[in-house]
CSV table of C-alpha atoms in Angstrom, one decimal:
chain,number,residue,atom,x,y,z
P,1,UNK,CA,-13.0,-20.7,16.5
P,2,UNK,CA,-16.0,-21.4,18.7
P,3,UNK,CA,-19.8,-21.5,18.9
P,4,UNK,CA,-21.1,-19.6,21.9
P,5,UNK,CA,-23.7,-21.7,23.8
P,6,UNK,CA,-25.8,-20.6,26.8
P,7,UNK,CA,-25.7,-23.1,29.7
P,8,UNK,CA,-26.8,-23.1,33.3
P,9,UNK,CA,-24.3,-23.8,36.1
P,10,UNK,CA,-25.0,-26.0,39.2
P,11,UNK,CA,-25.9,-22.9,41.2
P,12,UNK,CA,-28.6,-22.0,38.6
P,13,UNK,CA,-26.5,-19.1,37.3
P,14,UNK,CA,-26.4,-18.6,33.5
P,15,UNK,CA,-22.9,-18.9,32.0
P,16,UNK,CA,-21.4,-19.0,28.6
P,17,UNK,CA,-19.4,-21.9,27.1
P,18,UNK,CA,-17.4,-21.8,23.9
P,19,UNK,CA,-17.6,-25.0,21.9
P,20,UNK,CA,-14.4,-25.6,20.0
P,21,UNK,CA,-14.3,-26.0,16.2
P,22,UNK,CA,-11.7,-25.9,13.5
P,23,UNK,CA,-10.2,-22.5,12.5
P,24,UNK,CA,-11.1,-21.1,9.1
P,25,UNK,CA,-10.2,-23.3,6.2
P,26,UNK,CA,-7.4,-22.0,4.1
P,27,UNK,CA,-6.1,-23.2,0.7
P,28,UNK,CA,-2.4,-24.0,0.1
P,29,UNK,CA,-2.2,-22.8,-3.5
P,30,UNK,CA,1.3,-21.2,-3.4
P,31,UNK,CA,2.9,-23.7,-1.0
P,32,UNK,CA,1.8,-26.7,-3.1
P,33,UNK,CA,2.4,-25.1,-6.5
P,34,UNK,CA,5.8,-23.7,-5.7
P,35,UNK,CA,7.4,-25.5,-2.8
P,36,UNK,CA,10.9,-24.4,-4.1
P,37,UNK,CA,9.9,-20.9,-3.1
P,38,UNK,CA,8.4,-21.8,0.2
P,39,UNK,CA,10.0,-22.6,3.5
P,40,UNK,CA,8.0,-24.0,6.5
P,41,UNK,CA,7.9,-21.7,9.5
P,42,UNK,CA,6.4,-21.9,13.0
P,43,UNK,CA,5.1,-18.6,14.4
P,44,UNK,CA,6.4,-18.1,17.9
P,45,UNK,CA,3.8,-18.6,20.7
P,46,UNK,CA,2.5,-15.3,22.0
P,47,UNK,CA,2.0,-15.1,25.8
P,48,UNK,CA,-1.1,-12.8,26.0
P,49,UNK,CA,-2.5,-12.0,22.5
P,50,UNK,CA,-5.4,-9.6,22.2
P,51,UNK,CA,-7.0,-7.7,19.4
P,52,UNK,CA,-6.0,-4.1,19.1
P,53,UNK,CA,-7.9,-3.4,15.9
P,54,UNK,CA,-9.8,-5.8,13.6
P,55,UNK,CA,-10.9,-4.9,10.1
P,56,UNK,CA,-14.5,-6.2,10.0
P,57,UNK,CA,-14.8,-5.2,6.3
P,58,UNK,CA,-11.9,-7.3,5.2
P,59,UNK,CA,-13.0,-10.2,7.4
P,60,UNK,CA,-16.5,-10.1,5.9
P,61,UNK,CA,-15.0,-10.0,2.4
P,62,UNK,CA,-13.2,-13.3,3.2
P,63,UNK,CA,-16.3,-14.9,4.7
P,64,UNK,CA,-14.8,-14.7,8.2
P,65,UNK,CA,-17.0,-13.9,11.2
P,66,UNK,CA,-15.4,-10.9,13.0
P,67,UNK,CA,-16.9,-12.1,16.3
P,68,UNK,CA,-15.2,-15.4,15.9
P,69,UNK,CA,-11.9,-13.7,15.2
P,70,UNK,CA,-12.2,-11.9,18.5
P,71,UNK,CA,-12.4,-15.1,20.5
P,72,UNK,CA,-9.2,-16.5,22.0
P,73,UNK,CA,-9.1,-19.2,19.3
P,74,UNK,CA,-9.7,-16.5,16.6
P,75,UNK,CA,-6.9,-14.3,18.0
P,76,UNK,CA,-4.4,-17.2,17.7
P,77,UNK,CA,-5.5,-17.8,14.2
P,78,UNK,CA,-4.6,-14.2,13.4
P,79,UNK,CA,-1.1,-14.7,14.9
P,80,UNK,CA,-0.7,-17.9,12.8
P,81,UNK,CA,-0.6,-20.1,15.9
P,82,UNK,CA,-3.9,-21.9,15.4
P,83,UNK,CA,-4.6,-23.2,11.9
P,84,UNK,CA,-6.7,-25.9,10.5
P,85,UNK,CA,-5.4,-29.4,9.8
P,86,UNK,CA,-3.1,-29.5,6.9
P,87,UNK,CA,-2.2,-25.8,7.1
P,88,UNK,CA,1.5,-25.1,7.3
P,89,UNK,CA,2.7,-21.5,7.3
P,90,UNK,CA,5.5,-20.8,4.8
P,91,UNK,CA,8.0,-18.0,4.4
P,92,UNK,CA,8.3,-17.0,0.8
P,93,UNK,CA,11.7,-16.9,-0.9
P,94,UNK,CA,12.6,-14.1,-3.2
P,95,UNK,CA,15.6,-11.9,-4.2
P,96,UNK,CA,15.6,-8.2,-5.0
P,97,UNK,CA,17.5,-5.1,-6.0
P,98,UNK,CA,17.8,-2.8,-2.9
P,99,UNK,CA,19.2,0.6,-3.5
P,100,UNK,CA,20.2,-0.6,-7.0
P,101,UNK,CA,22.2,-3.6,-5.7
P,102,UNK,CA,21.1,-7.1,-6.4
P,103,UNK,CA,20.6,-9.3,-3.3
P,104,UNK,CA,20.4,-12.9,-4.4
P,105,UNK,CA,18.3,-14.0,-1.5
P,106,UNK,CA,16.0,-12.0,0.8
P,107,UNK,CA,12.7,-13.6,1.5
P,108,UNK,CA,10.3,-13.4,4.4
P,109,UNK,CA,12.4,-12.7,7.5
P,110,UNK,CA,9.6,-12.3,10.0
P,111,UNK,CA,6.5,-13.1,8.0
P,112,UNK,CA,4.5,-16.1,6.9
P,113,UNK,CA,1.9,-16.9,4.3
P,114,UNK,CA,-0.8,-18.9,6.2
P,115,UNK,CA,-2.6,-19.8,3.1
P,116,UNK,CA,-5.2,-18.4,0.7
P,117,UNK,CA,-8.9,-17.8,1.0
P,118,UNK,CA,-11.6,-16.9,-1.6
P,119,UNK,CA,-13.3,-13.6,-1.2
P,120,UNK,CA,-17.0,-12.9,-2.0
P,121,UNK,CA,-16.2,-12.5,-5.7
P,122,UNK,CA,-14.4,-15.9,-5.8
P,123,UNK,CA,-10.9,-14.3,-6.0
P,124,UNK,CA,-8.0,-15.8,-4.2
P,125,UNK,CA,-6.5,-13.7,-1.5
P,126,UNK,CA,-3.4,-14.4,0.6
P,127,UNK,CA,-3.7,-14.5,4.4
P,128,UNK,CA,-0.4,-13.4,5.7
P,129,UNK,CA,1.1,-12.5,9.1
P,130,UNK,CA,4.1,-10.3,10.0
P,131,UNK,CA,6.1,-10.1,13.2
P,132,UNK,CA,5.8,-13.8,14.0
P,133,UNK,CA,9.4,-14.4,15.0
P,134,UNK,CA,12.4,-15.6,13.1
P,135,UNK,CA,12.4,-17.6,9.9
P,136,UNK,CA,15.3,-19.2,8.0
P,137,UNK,CA,15.8,-15.9,6.2
P,138,UNK,CA,15.7,-13.6,9.2
P,139,UNK,CA,18.2,-10.7,9.3
P,140,UNK,CA,16.9,-9.5,12.7
P,141,UNK,CA,14.9,-11.2,15.4
P,142,UNK,CA,11.7,-11.5,13.4
P,143,UNK,CA,9.4,-9.7,15.8
P,144,UNK,CA,7.5,-6.4,15.5
P,145,UNK,CA,6.1,-3.8,17.7
P,146,UNK,CA,2.7,-2.0,18.0
P,147,UNK,CA,3.5,1.3,16.4
P,148,UNK,CA,4.7,0.1,13.0
P,149,UNK,CA,2.0,-2.5,12.7
P,150,UNK,CA,-0.7,0.0,13.4
P,151,UNK,CA,0.9,2.3,10.9
P,152,UNK,CA,0.5,-0.3,8.2
P,153,UNK,CA,-3.1,-0.9,9.2
P,154,UNK,CA,-3.8,2.8,9.1
P,155,UNK,CA,-2.0,3.4,5.8
P,156,UNK,CA,-3.6,0.5,3.9
P,157,UNK,CA,-7.1,1.7,5.0
P,158,UNK,CA,-6.2,5.3,3.9
P,159,UNK,CA,-5.0,4.1,0.5
P,160,UNK,CA,-8.0,1.8,0.0
P,161,UNK,CA,-10.3,4.8,0.7
P,162,UNK,CA,-8.3,6.9,-1.8
P,163,UNK,CA,-9.0,4.2,-4.4
P,164,UNK,CA,-5.3,3.2,-4.7
P,165,UNK,CA,-4.6,-0.5,-5.2
P,166,UNK,CA,-3.2,-1.9,-1.9
P,167,UNK,CA,-2.7,-4.8,0.4
P,168,UNK,CA,-5.1,-4.5,3.3
P,169,UNK,CA,-4.7,-5.2,7.0
P,170,UNK,CA,-7.0,-7.7,8.6
P,171,UNK,CA,-5.9,-7.1,12.2
P,172,UNK,CA,-3.2,-6.0,14.6
P,173,UNK,CA,-2.7,-8.2,17.6
P,174,UNK,CA,-0.8,-7.2,20.7
P,175,UNK,CA,1.3,-10.2,21.7
P,176,UNK,CA,1.9,-9.4,25.4
P,177,UNK,CA,5.7,-9.8,24.7
P,178,UNK,CA,7.7,-6.6,25.1
P,179,UNK,CA,10.5,-6.0,22.6
P,180,UNK,CA,13.7,-4.0,22.9
P,181,UNK,CA,13.5,-1.5,20.1
P,182,UNK,CA,15.9,1.4,19.5
P,183,UNK,CA,16.9,1.6,23.2
P,184,UNK,CA,13.2,1.5,24.3
P,185,UNK,CA,11.1,-1.4,25.5
P,186,UNK,CA,7.9,-1.4,23.3
P,187,UNK,CA,4.8,-3.6,23.2
P,188,UNK,CA,5.1,-6.4,20.7
P,189,UNK,CA,2.5,-7.0,17.9
P,190,UNK,CA,1.6,-9.1,14.9
P,191,UNK,CA,0.0,-7.8,11.8
P,192,UNK,CA,-2.4,-10.0,9.7
P,193,UNK,CA,-3.0,-8.7,6.2
P,194,UNK,CA,-4.4,-9.8,2.9
P,195,UNK,CA,-3.2,-9.4,-0.7
P,196,UNK,CA,-4.1,-10.5,-4.2
P,197,UNK,CA,-0.8,-12.3,-3.8
P,198,UNK,CA,2.6,-11.6,-2.4
P,199,UNK,CA,4.5,-12.5,-5.6
P,200,UNK,CA,7.2,-9.8,-6.0
P,201,UNK,CA,9.4,-8.7,-8.8
P,202,UNK,CA,12.1,-10.2,-6.7
P,203,UNK,CA,10.4,-13.6,-6.8
P,204,UNK,CA,11.1,-13.7,-10.5
P,205,UNK,CA,14.6,-12.4,-10.0
P,206,UNK,CA,15.4,-15.2,-7.5
P,207,UNK,CA,14.2,-17.9,-9.9
P,208,UNK,CA,16.0,-16.3,-12.8
P,209,UNK,CA,19.3,-16.3,-10.8
P,210,UNK,CA,18.8,-20.0,-10.1
P,211,UNK,CA,18.9,-20.7,-13.8
P,212,UNK,CA,15.8,-23.0,-13.5
P,213,UNK,CA,13.8,-22.4,-16.6
P,214,UNK,CA,11.1,-24.9,-15.6
P,215,UNK,CA,10.5,-23.2,-12.3
P,216,UNK,CA,10.5,-19.8,-14.0
P,217,UNK,CA,7.7,-21.1,-16.3
P,218,UNK,CA,5.7,-22.5,-13.4
P,219,UNK,CA,6.0,-19.2,-11.5
P,220,UNK,CA,4.8,-17.3,-14.6
P,221,UNK,CA,2.0,-19.7,-15.1
P,222,UNK,CA,0.9,-19.2,-11.5
P,223,UNK,CA,0.9,-15.4,-11.9
P,224,UNK,CA,-1.0,-15.6,-15.2
P,225,UNK,CA,-3.7,-17.8,-13.6
P,226,UNK,CA,-4.0,-15.6,-10.6
P,227,UNK,CA,-3.7,-12.1,-12.0
P,228,UNK,CA,-3.8,-12.1,-15.8
P,229,UNK,CA,-5.9,-15.1,-16.9
P,230,UNK,CA,-6.6,-13.6,-20.3
P,231,UNK,CA,-2.9,-13.9,-21.1
P,232,UNK,CA,-3.2,-17.7,-21.1
P,233,UNK,CA,-5.1,-17.4,-24.5
P,234,UNK,CA,-2.7,-14.9,-26.1
P,235,UNK,CA,-0.4,-15.9,-28.9
P,236,UNK,CA,2.5,-15.2,-26.6
P,237,UNK,CA,1.2,-15.7,-23.0
P,238,UNK,CA,4.4,-14.5,-21.2
P,239,UNK,CA,4.6,-11.4,-23.3
P,240,UNK,CA,1.0,-10.7,-22.5
P,241,UNK,CA,1.8,-11.2,-18.8
P,242,UNK,CA,4.6,-8.7,-18.9
P,243,UNK,CA,2.4,-6.3,-20.9
P,244,UNK,CA,-0.3,-6.5,-18.3
P,245,UNK,CA,2.1,-5.9,-15.4
P,246,UNK,CA,3.6,-2.9,-17.1
P,247,UNK,CA,0.2,-1.2,-17.6
P,248,UNK,CA,-1.0,-2.0,-14.1
P,249,UNK,CA,2.2,-0.7,-12.5
P,250,UNK,CA,2.0,2.5,-14.6
P,251,UNK,CA,-1.6,3.0,-13.3
P,252,UNK,CA,-0.5,2.4,-9.7
P,253,UNK,CA,2.4,4.8,-10.0
P,254,UNK,CA,0.0,7.5,-11.3
P,255,UNK,CA,-2.2,6.8,-8.3
P,256,UNK,CA,0.7,7.5,-5.9
P,257,UNK,CA,1.5,10.8,-7.7
P,258,UNK,CA,-2.1,12.0,-7.7
P,259,UNK,CA,-2.4,11.5,-4.0
P,260,UNK,CA,1.0,12.9,-3.0
P,261,UNK,CA,2.1,9.5,-1.7
P,262,UNK,CA,5.8,8.8,-1.3
P,263,UNK,CA,6.4,5.0,-0.8
P,264,UNK,CA,9.9,5.4,0.4
P,265,UNK,CA,11.6,2.1,-0.4
P,266,UNK,CA,10.7,0.9,-3.9
P,267,UNK,CA,13.2,-1.9,-4.1
P,268,UNK,CA,12.2,-4.8,-6.4
P,269,UNK,CA,11.4,-7.0,-3.4
P,270,UNK,CA,8.8,-4.4,-2.3
P,271,UNK,CA,6.9,-4.3,-5.6
P,272,UNK,CA,4.2,-6.8,-6.3
P,273,UNK,CA,3.3,-8.2,-9.7
P,274,UNK,CA,-0.3,-7.7,-8.7
P,275,UNK,CA,0.3,-3.9,-8.7
P,276,UNK,CA,-0.9,-3.5,-5.1
P,277,UNK,CA,0.9,-1.2,-2.8
P,278,UNK,CA,2.8,-3.1,-0.1
P,279,UNK,CA,5.3,-2.4,2.8
P,280,UNK,CA,4.4,0.9,4.4
P,281,UNK,CA,7.5,1.4,6.6
P,282,UNK,CA,9.1,4.6,5.4
P,283,UNK,CA,6.1,6.0,3.5
P,284,UNK,CA,4.6,9.5,3.9
P,285,UNK,CA,2.3,12.0,2.3
P,286,UNK,CA,3.3,15.4,1.0
P,287,UNK,CA,2.4,18.5,2.9
P,288,UNK,CA,3.9,21.5,1.1
P,289,UNK,CA,4.4,20.4,-2.5
P,290,UNK,CA,8.1,19.5,-3.1
P,291,UNK,CA,8.6,17.3,-6.1
P,292,UNK,CA,12.0,16.1,-4.7
P,293,UNK,CA,10.6,15.2,-1.3
P,294,UNK,CA,11.7,12.0,0.4
P,295,UNK,CA,11.4,11.1,4.1
P,296,UNK,CA,13.2,7.8,4.7
P,297,UNK,CA,16.0,8.1,7.2
P,298,UNK,CA,18.2,5.8,5.2
P,299,UNK,CA,17.5,7.2,1.7
P,300,UNK,CA,20.6,9.5,1.8
P,301,UNK,CA,20.3,10.6,-1.9
P,302,UNK,CA,16.6,10.6,-2.5
P,303,UNK,CA,16.6,7.5,-4.7
P,304,UNK,CA,13.0,6.9,-3.9
P,305,UNK,CA,11.8,10.6,-3.8
P,306,UNK,CA,8.3,11.6,-4.9
P,307,UNK,CA,9.3,12.7,-8.4
P,308,UNK,CA,11.6,9.8,-9.0
P,309,UNK,CA,8.9,7.2,-8.4
P,310,UNK,CA,8.0,6.9,-12.1
P,311,UNK,CA,11.6,6.4,-13.2
P,312,UNK,CA,12.4,3.9,-10.4
P,313,UNK,CA,9.3,1.9,-11.2
P,314,UNK,CA,10.3,1.7,-14.8
P,315,UNK,CA,13.8,0.6,-13.7
P,316,UNK,CA,12.2,-2.0,-11.5
P,317,UNK,CA,10.1,-3.2,-14.5
P,318,UNK,CA,13.4,-3.5,-16.5
P,319,UNK,CA,14.7,-5.9,-13.9
P,320,UNK,CA,11.4,-7.9,-14.1
P,321,UNK,CA,11.8,-7.9,-17.9
P,322,UNK,CA,15.4,-9.3,-17.5
P,323,UNK,CA,14.1,-12.1,-15.3
P,324,UNK,CA,11.3,-13.0,-17.7
P,325,UNK,CA,13.5,-12.9,-20.8
P,326,UNK,CA,14.0,-16.7,-21.1
P,327,UNK,CA,10.2,-17.0,-21.5
P,328,UNK,CA,9.8,-14.1,-24.0
P,329,UNK,CA,11.7,-15.6,-26.9
P,330,UNK,CA,13.6,-18.8,-27.8
P,331,UNK,CA,16.9,-17.0,-27.8
P,332,UNK,CA,18.0,-15.3,-24.5
P,333,UNK,CA,19.3,-12.3,-26.3
P,334,UNK,CA,16.1,-11.9,-28.3
P,335,UNK,CA,14.1,-12.3,-25.0
P,336,UNK,CA,16.0,-9.5,-23.4
P,337,UNK,CA,15.3,-7.3,-26.4
P,338,UNK,CA,11.6,-8.1,-26.4
P,339,UNK,CA,11.4,-7.4,-22.6
P,340,UNK,CA,13.2,-4.1,-23.1
P,341,UNK,CA,10.8,-3.0,-25.9
P,342,UNK,CA,7.8,-3.9,-23.8
P,343,UNK,CA,9.1,-2.0,-20.7
P,344,UNK,CA,9.8,1.0,-23.0
P,345,UNK,CA,6.0,1.4,-23.3
P,346,UNK,CA,5.8,2.3,-19.6
P,347,UNK,CA,6.6,6.0,-20.0
P,348,UNK,CA,3.7,6.6,-22.4
P,349,UNK,CA,1.3,4.5,-20.4
P,350,UNK,CA,2.3,6.3,-17.2
P,351,UNK,CA,1.8,9.7,-18.8
P,352,UNK,CA,-1.6,8.6,-20.0
P,353,UNK,CA,-2.7,7.4,-16.6
P,354,UNK,CA,-1.2,10.5,-14.9
P,355,UNK,CA,-3.0,12.9,-17.3
P,356,UNK,CA,-6.3,11.2,-16.8
P,357,UNK,CA,-6.0,11.3,-13.0
P,358,UNK,CA,-5.0,15.0,-12.9
P,359,UNK,CA,-7.7,15.9,-15.4
P,360,UNK,CA,-10.2,14.6,-12.9
P,361,UNK,CA,-8.4,16.4,-10.1
P,362,UNK,CA,-8.9,19.6,-12.0
P,363,UNK,CA,-12.7,18.9,-12.3
P,364,UNK,CA,-12.7,18.0,-16.0
P,365,UNK,CA,-14.2,15.0,-17.7
P,366,UNK,CA,-13.0,13.6,-21.0
P,367,UNK,CA,-14.6,16.3,-23.0
P,368,UNK,CA,-11.6,18.5,-22.1
P,369,UNK,CA,-8.5,17.8,-24.3
P,370,UNK,CA,-6.1,15.5,-22.3
P,371,UNK,CA,-3.1,17.5,-23.5
P,372,UNK,CA,-4.5,20.8,-22.4
P,373,UNK,CA,-5.5,19.4,-19.0
P,374,UNK,CA,-2.0,17.9,-18.5
P,375,UNK,CA,-0.5,21.3,-19.3
P,376,UNK,CA,-2.8,23.0,-16.7
P,377,UNK,CA,-2.0,20.3,-14.1
P,378,UNK,CA,1.7,20.7,-14.6
P,379,UNK,CA,1.5,24.5,-14.4
P,380,UNK,CA,-0.5,24.1,-11.1
P,381,UNK,CA,2.2,21.9,-9.7
P,382,UNK,CA,4.9,24.4,-10.7
P,383,UNK,CA,3.0,27.1,-8.8
P,384,UNK,CA,2.7,24.8,-5.7
P,385,UNK,CA,6.4,24.1,-5.8
P,386,UNK,CA,7.4,27.7,-6.2
P,387,UNK,CA,5.3,28.8,-3.3
P,388,UNK,CA,5.5,25.7,-1.1
P,389,UNK,CA,1.7,25.3,-1.0
P,390,UNK,CA,0.0,22.4,0.6
P,391,UNK,CA,-0.6,19.7,-2.0
P,392,UNK,CA,-3.8,18.2,-0.7
P,393,UNK,CA,-5.4,21.5,0.3
P,394,UNK,CA,-4.8,23.2,-3.0
P,395,UNK,CA,-6.6,20.5,-5.0
P,396,UNK,CA,-9.5,20.4,-2.6
P,397,UNK,CA,-9.9,24.2,-2.6
P,398,UNK,CA,-10.4,24.1,-6.4
P,399,UNK,CA,-14.0,23.0,-5.6
P,400,UNK,CA,-14.8,26.3,-3.9
P,401,UNK,CA,-13.0,28.2,-6.7
P,402,UNK,CA,-15.2,26.4,-9.3
P,403,UNK,CA,-18.2,27.8,-7.4
P,404,UNK,CA,-16.7,31.4,-7.7
P,405,UNK,CA,-15.1,31.5,-4.2
P,406,UNK,CA,-11.4,31.7,-4.9
P,407,UNK,CA,-10.4,33.2,-1.5
P,408,UNK,CA,-9.6,29.9,0.3
P,409,UNK,CA,-7.2,28.9,-2.5
P,410,UNK,CA,-5.7,32.4,-2.8
P,411,UNK,CA,-5.1,32.4,1.0
P,412,UNK,CA,-2.6,29.5,0.5
P,413,UNK,CA,-0.3,31.9,-1.4
P,414,UNK,CA,1.5,34.9,0.2
P,415,UNK,CA,0.4,38.1,-1.4
P,416,UNK,CA,-0.9,38.5,-5.0
P,417,UNK,CA,0.6,36.0,-7.4
P,418,UNK,CA,0.1,37.1,-11.1
P,419,UNK,CA,0.9,33.6,-12.3
P,420,UNK,CA,-1.9,32.3,-10.2
P,421,UNK,CA,-4.3,34.9,-11.5
P,422,UNK,CA,-3.5,33.8,-15.1
P,423,UNK,CA,-3.8,30.1,-14.2
P,424,UNK,CA,-7.1,30.5,-12.5
P,425,UNK,CA,-8.5,32.5,-15.5
P,426,UNK,CA,-7.5,29.8,-17.9
P,427,UNK,CA,-8.8,27.0,-15.7
P,428,UNK,CA,-12.1,28.6,-14.8
P,429,UNK,CA,-12.8,29.3,-18.4
P,430,UNK,CA,-13.2,25.6,-19.0
P,431,UNK,CA,-16.1,25.3,-16.5
P,432,UNK,CA,-14.7,22.8,-14.0
P,433,UNK,CA,-17.1,20.7,-12.1
P,434,UNK,CA,-17.0,21.3,-8.3
P,435,UNK,CA,-18.8,18.1,-7.5
P,436,UNK,CA,-16.2,16.1,-9.5
P,437,UNK,CA,-13.4,18.0,-7.7
P,438,UNK,CA,-14.8,17.0,-4.3
P,439,UNK,CA,-15.3,13.4,-5.3
P,440,UNK,CA,-11.7,13.2,-6.6
P,441,UNK,CA,-9.6,15.2,-4.2
P,442,UNK,CA,-9.7,14.2,-0.5
P,443,UNK,CA,-10.0,16.6,2.3
P,444,UNK,CA,-8.3,14.2,4.7
P,445,UNK,CA,-5.1,12.3,4.2
P,446,UNK,CA,-2.8,10.6,6.7
P,447,UNK,CA,-1.0,13.8,7.7
P,448,UNK,CA,2.4,12.7,9.0
P,449,UNK,CA,2.5,14.6,12.3
P,450,UNK,CA,-1.0,13.4,13.2
P,451,UNK,CA,-0.2,9.8,12.3
P,452,UNK,CA,2.8,10.0,14.6
P,453,UNK,CA,0.7,11.4,17.4
P,454,UNK,CA,-1.8,8.6,17.1
P,455,UNK,CA,0.8,5.9,17.0
P,456,UNK,CA,2.6,7.3,20.0
P,457,UNK,CA,-0.6,7.3,22.0
P,458,UNK,CA,-1.4,3.8,20.9
P,459,UNK,CA,2.0,2.6,21.9
P,460,UNK,CA,1.3,4.1,25.4
P,461,UNK,CA,-2.0,2.2,25.5
P,462,UNK,CA,-4.5,4.8,24.3
P,463,UNK,CA,-6.1,3.8,21.0
P,464,UNK,CA,-8.7,6.6,20.9
P,465,UNK,CA,-6.6,9.0,18.7
P,466,UNK,CA,-5.8,6.1,16.4
P,467,UNK,CA,-9.5,5.1,16.0
P,468,UNK,CA,-10.6,8.7,15.4
P,469,UNK,CA,-8.0,9.1,12.7
P,470,UNK,CA,-8.8,5.7,11.2
P,471,UNK,CA,-12.5,6.6,11.0
P,472,UNK,CA,-11.7,9.8,9.2
P,473,UNK,CA,-9.3,8.3,6.7
P,474,UNK,CA,-11.9,5.7,5.7
P,475,UNK,CA,-14.1,8.5,4.4
P,476,UNK,CA,-11.6,11.1,3.2
P,477,UNK,CA,-13.8,13.0,0.7
P,478,UNK,CA,-16.6,13.9,3.1
P,479,UNK,CA,-16.1,17.1,5.2
P,480,UNK,CA,-16.8,16.7,8.9
P,481,UNK,CA,-18.4,19.6,10.7
P,482,UNK,CA,-17.0,21.0,13.9
P,483,UNK,CA,-13.7,22.7,14.9
P,484,UNK,CA,-12.2,19.5,16.2
P,485,UNK,CA,-11.8,18.2,12.6
P,486,UNK,CA,-10.1,21.3,11.1
P,487,UNK,CA,-6.6,20.2,12.2
P,488,UNK,CA,-6.9,17.0,10.3
P,489,UNK,CA,-7.2,18.9,7.0
P,490,UNK,CA,-4.1,21.1,7.7
P,491,UNK,CA,-0.4,20.5,7.2
P,492,UNK,CA,2.0,20.4,10.1
P,493,UNK,CA,2.3,23.8,11.9
P,494,UNK,CA,5.1,26.2,10.8
P,495,UNK,CA,8.4,25.3,12.4
P,496,UNK,CA,7.6,21.6,12.6
P,497,UNK,CA,10.9,19.6,11.9
P,498,UNK,CA,11.1,17.8,8.6
P,499,UNK,CA,9.3,14.5,8.9
P,500,UNK,CA,11.5,11.4,8.9
P,501,UNK,CA,10.4,7.8,8.5
P,502,UNK,CA,11.9,4.5,9.4
P,503,UNK,CA,11.6,0.9,8.1
P,504,UNK,CA,9.8,-0.3,11.2
P,505,UNK,CA,7.3,-2.5,9.2
């Protein structure tokens, strides 16, 4: 980056000079520990890079000075072009099941791991860039454009504010290089993001397919050290690792369901062993509650629909269990049985996490029986589905209903609904807490039609709608006063075409 120093020119005029210094120091933990799963890559030089949006919060967590990152040298660090001595970006190698079909090699086709950096708590975080040009595993040209990169920035911040585990964007940099994209010429961009790690289920699948038991053990040991250190002291460390992943993934899946989030492409190469949400291309949030909703333009049969997310995540865990089987027992057949038995616990764990999440959404603490709360929550969801009621709005309106004002909630239904009357009577008799409801149920989510408006404006050079929406989504539980904010809490207007998403990220 650079130290800004005041100097005086020969004319006596004050000017500024930037003294050069090394870019931020990054560790090379993954690249050095697992070179077999790393391929060197050189990010393509960007002609006119400039910051579109920088996440000061994430920068601060990593001990990076946001002002330094905005300098010309800092911007080129964020595109992967200017790194400290010894730093070599690598594309990570992995496999994966896509649409249920195993792909023996996928890997980073337009992304690179720059290295790792410790956050304020001493935890290792990946520093990763996307849209940097082709790698040895590219299936397209390796570049990205502004809209999808800003979309991932927006979605990761929204999910973080909703307390859903997620990767987080550090910056979006406009490259100054236009790209041909779907018969349009669009401005190019690079996304810099952070993650607890980028180890995917597909990373284990790739190693398992190679038949390299020692590499499989090293990869598992890496994940234990990074994500589940307590497993190292267990009687069976690799079983403890799988157990920890199953529980964390069950909790993450329940988080998606409580927020009405539809990931859209839950292939095993898009699921992290850290149980952070990653890859926000075809994702969307529910408006009217439809349990079978899916939005991806290429998901013809709804494989990754909202209500199928728990079953597909269990299926993905089964594939991870298969890959880990050689480490779970001395005999491969026994290892497969052990893995299958451990993954079988997912259903009960998911139901437990789901019930706890929806109990809070209803305004109840743990004094209310979990089974009763789960029944009430499912009955509410059935009502929403039958009457096509807005998912986010219904749960938020429960706060007013808990304070004896049921009208906003009733207005979401057409006419009198006897089943709603009965449900409200049963629910209100349990004395729900309005403050807990407001603290648990957001008023603002990334409404699909508003997100698209903001991204279209940003693509045309106007970032104001994007920034306004970003600010709102970073504090989704606090109601903003003024009529200008009302539309952000409402679903798409009647007659709006069904939202469709694309794998642009």
